[in-house]
Coordinates of C-alpha atoms in Angstrom, one line a residue:
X24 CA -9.0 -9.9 11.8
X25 CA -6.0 -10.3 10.0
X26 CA -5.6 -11.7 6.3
X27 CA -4.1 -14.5 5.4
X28 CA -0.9 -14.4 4.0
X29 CA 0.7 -11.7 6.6
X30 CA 4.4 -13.1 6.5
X31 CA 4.1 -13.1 2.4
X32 CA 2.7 -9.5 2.4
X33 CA 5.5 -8.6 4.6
X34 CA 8.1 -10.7 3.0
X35 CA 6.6 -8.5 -1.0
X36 CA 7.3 -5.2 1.0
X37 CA 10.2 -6.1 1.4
X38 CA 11.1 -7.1 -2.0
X39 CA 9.3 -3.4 -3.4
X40 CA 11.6 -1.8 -0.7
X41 CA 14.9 -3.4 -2.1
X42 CA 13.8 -2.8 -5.0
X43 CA 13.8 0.9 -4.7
X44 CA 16.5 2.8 -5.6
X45 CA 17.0 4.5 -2.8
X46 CA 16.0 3.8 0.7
X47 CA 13.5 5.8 2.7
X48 CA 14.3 7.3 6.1
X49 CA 12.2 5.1 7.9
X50 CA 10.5 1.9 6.2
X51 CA 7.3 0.8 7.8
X52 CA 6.9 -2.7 6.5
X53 CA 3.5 -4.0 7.9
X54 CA -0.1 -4.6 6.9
X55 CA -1.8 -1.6 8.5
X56 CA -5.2 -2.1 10.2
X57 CA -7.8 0.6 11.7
X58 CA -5.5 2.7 14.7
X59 CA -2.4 1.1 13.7
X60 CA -0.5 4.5 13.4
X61 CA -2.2 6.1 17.2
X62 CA -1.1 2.1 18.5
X63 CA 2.2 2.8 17.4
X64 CA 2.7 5.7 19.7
X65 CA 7.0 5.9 19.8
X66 CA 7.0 5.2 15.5
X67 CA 5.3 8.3 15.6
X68 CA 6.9 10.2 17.6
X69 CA 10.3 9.3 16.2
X70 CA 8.5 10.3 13.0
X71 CA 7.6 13.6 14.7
X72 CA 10.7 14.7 15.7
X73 CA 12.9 14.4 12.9
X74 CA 13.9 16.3 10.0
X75 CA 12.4 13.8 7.7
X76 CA 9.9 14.6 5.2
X77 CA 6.3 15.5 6.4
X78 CA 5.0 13.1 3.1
X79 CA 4.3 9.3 3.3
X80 CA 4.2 6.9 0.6
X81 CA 1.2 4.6 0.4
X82 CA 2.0 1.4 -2.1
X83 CA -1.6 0.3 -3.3
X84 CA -2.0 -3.5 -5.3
X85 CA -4.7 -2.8 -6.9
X86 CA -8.5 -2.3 -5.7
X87 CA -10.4 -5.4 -3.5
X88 CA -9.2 -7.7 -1.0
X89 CA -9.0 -10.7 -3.2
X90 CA -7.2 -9.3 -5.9
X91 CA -6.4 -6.0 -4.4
X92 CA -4.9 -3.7 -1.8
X93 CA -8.2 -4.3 1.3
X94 CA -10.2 -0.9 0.6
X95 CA -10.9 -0.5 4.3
X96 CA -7.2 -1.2 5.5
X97 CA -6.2 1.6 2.9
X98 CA -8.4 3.9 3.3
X99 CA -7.7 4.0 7.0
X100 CA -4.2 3.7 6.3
X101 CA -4.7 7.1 4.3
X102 CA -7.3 9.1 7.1
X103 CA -4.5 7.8 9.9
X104 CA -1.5 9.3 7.6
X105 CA -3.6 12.7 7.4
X106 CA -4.7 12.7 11.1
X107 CA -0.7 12.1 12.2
X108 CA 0.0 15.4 10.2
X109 CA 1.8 14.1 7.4
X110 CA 0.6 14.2 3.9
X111 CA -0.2 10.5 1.7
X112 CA 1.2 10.0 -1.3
X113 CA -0.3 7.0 -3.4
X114 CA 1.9 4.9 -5.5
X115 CA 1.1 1.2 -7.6
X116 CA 2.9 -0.6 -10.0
X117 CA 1.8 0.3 -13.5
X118 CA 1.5 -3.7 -14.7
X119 CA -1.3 -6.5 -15.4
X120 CA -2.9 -7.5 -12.4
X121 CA -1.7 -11.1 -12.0
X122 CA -5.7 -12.1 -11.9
X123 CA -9.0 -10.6 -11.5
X124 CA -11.5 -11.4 -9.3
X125 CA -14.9 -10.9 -9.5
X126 CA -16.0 -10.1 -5.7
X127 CA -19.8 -11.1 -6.0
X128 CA -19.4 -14.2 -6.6
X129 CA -15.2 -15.1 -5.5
X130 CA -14.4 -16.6 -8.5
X131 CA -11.7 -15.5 -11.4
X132 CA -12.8 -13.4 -14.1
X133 CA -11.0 -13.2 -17.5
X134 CA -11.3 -9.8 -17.9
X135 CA -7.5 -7.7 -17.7
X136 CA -7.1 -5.0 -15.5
X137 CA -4.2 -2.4 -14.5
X138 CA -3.1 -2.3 -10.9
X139 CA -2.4 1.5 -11.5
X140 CA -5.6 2.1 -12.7
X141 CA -7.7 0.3 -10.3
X142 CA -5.7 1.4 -7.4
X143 CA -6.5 4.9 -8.4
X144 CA -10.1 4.0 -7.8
X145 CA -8.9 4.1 -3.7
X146 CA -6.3 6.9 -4.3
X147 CA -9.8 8.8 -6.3
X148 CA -6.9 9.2 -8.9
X149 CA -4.3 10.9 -7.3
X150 CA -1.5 8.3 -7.9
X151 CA 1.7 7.7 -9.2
X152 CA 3.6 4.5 -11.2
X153 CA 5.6 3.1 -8.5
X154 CA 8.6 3.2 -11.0
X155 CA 8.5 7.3 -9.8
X156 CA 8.8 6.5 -6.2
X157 CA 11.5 9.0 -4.5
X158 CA 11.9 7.3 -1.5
X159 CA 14.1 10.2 -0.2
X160 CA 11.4 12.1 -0.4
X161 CA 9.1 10.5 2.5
X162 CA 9.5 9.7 5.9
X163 CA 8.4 6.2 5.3
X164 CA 6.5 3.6 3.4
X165 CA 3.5 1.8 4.3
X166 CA 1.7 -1.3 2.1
X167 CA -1.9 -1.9 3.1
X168 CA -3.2 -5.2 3.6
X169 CA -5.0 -7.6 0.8
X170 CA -4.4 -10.7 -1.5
X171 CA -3.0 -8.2 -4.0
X172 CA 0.0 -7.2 -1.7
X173 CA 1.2 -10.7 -2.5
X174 CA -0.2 -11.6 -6.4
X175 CA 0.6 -7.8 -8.0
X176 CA 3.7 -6.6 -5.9
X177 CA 5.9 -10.2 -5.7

């Protein structure tokens, strides 16, 4: 099912994106869901067929749908990436998250956390500040899914 929130998610990608300071090859703006790389036959084979790096970045918000990048949507975001031949490359903004939420109970907890550091939680700590982000370098971009895409990238 898809979150809520897709055109703001879409609309932060594209404000990350701009905000690089170079532009990748191909930008894949989207919330990615389970098969959303094998659904999107002709991307891929475009993909395929170019010169363009074999490497995709993966922009993570954090770790937990309601405060987070969705675990599920990036962890088959990053099994999808590998499948397709290309290697992931994790990537989150080294900041505050804008708030925590504790996921047993839904509600706001006080406690600070880093969007670097619990998005390397999902990345099992192979990540880099978003601040190093190459986008020559890969062949596209993708943001997963999650509340976080909107509070920690915007």
């Amino acid at each position: 099912t898809p979150l809520a929130g897709v055109g703001t998610v879409r609309r932060c990608a594209c404000r990350v994106a701009r905000s690089l300071p170079t532009k990748p090859l191909i930008s894949i703006m989207a919330l990615v869901r389970l098969g959303t790389l094998r659904a999107s036959a002709p991307l891929a084979s475009r993909l395929l067929c170019t010169a363009a790096p074999r490497k995709i970045a993966v922009v993570l918000a954090g770790n937990g749908v309601y405060d987070g990048s969705e675990i599920t949507e990036a962890v088959a975001t990053l099994v999808h990436v590998s499948a397709a031949g290309f290697a992931p490359a994790c990537f989150a903004p080294d900041i505050v998250q804008h708030h925590v939420v504790d996921h047993t109970k839904g509600e706001e907890d006080s406690a600070p956390r880093n969007v670097l550091v619990e998005s390397a939680r999902i990345a099992r700590g192979q990540i880099a500040p978003l601040t190093s982000l190459d986008p020559t370098e890969y062949a596209a971009l993708i943001v997963p899914g999650g509340f976080g895409a909107a509070k920690n990238l915007c």
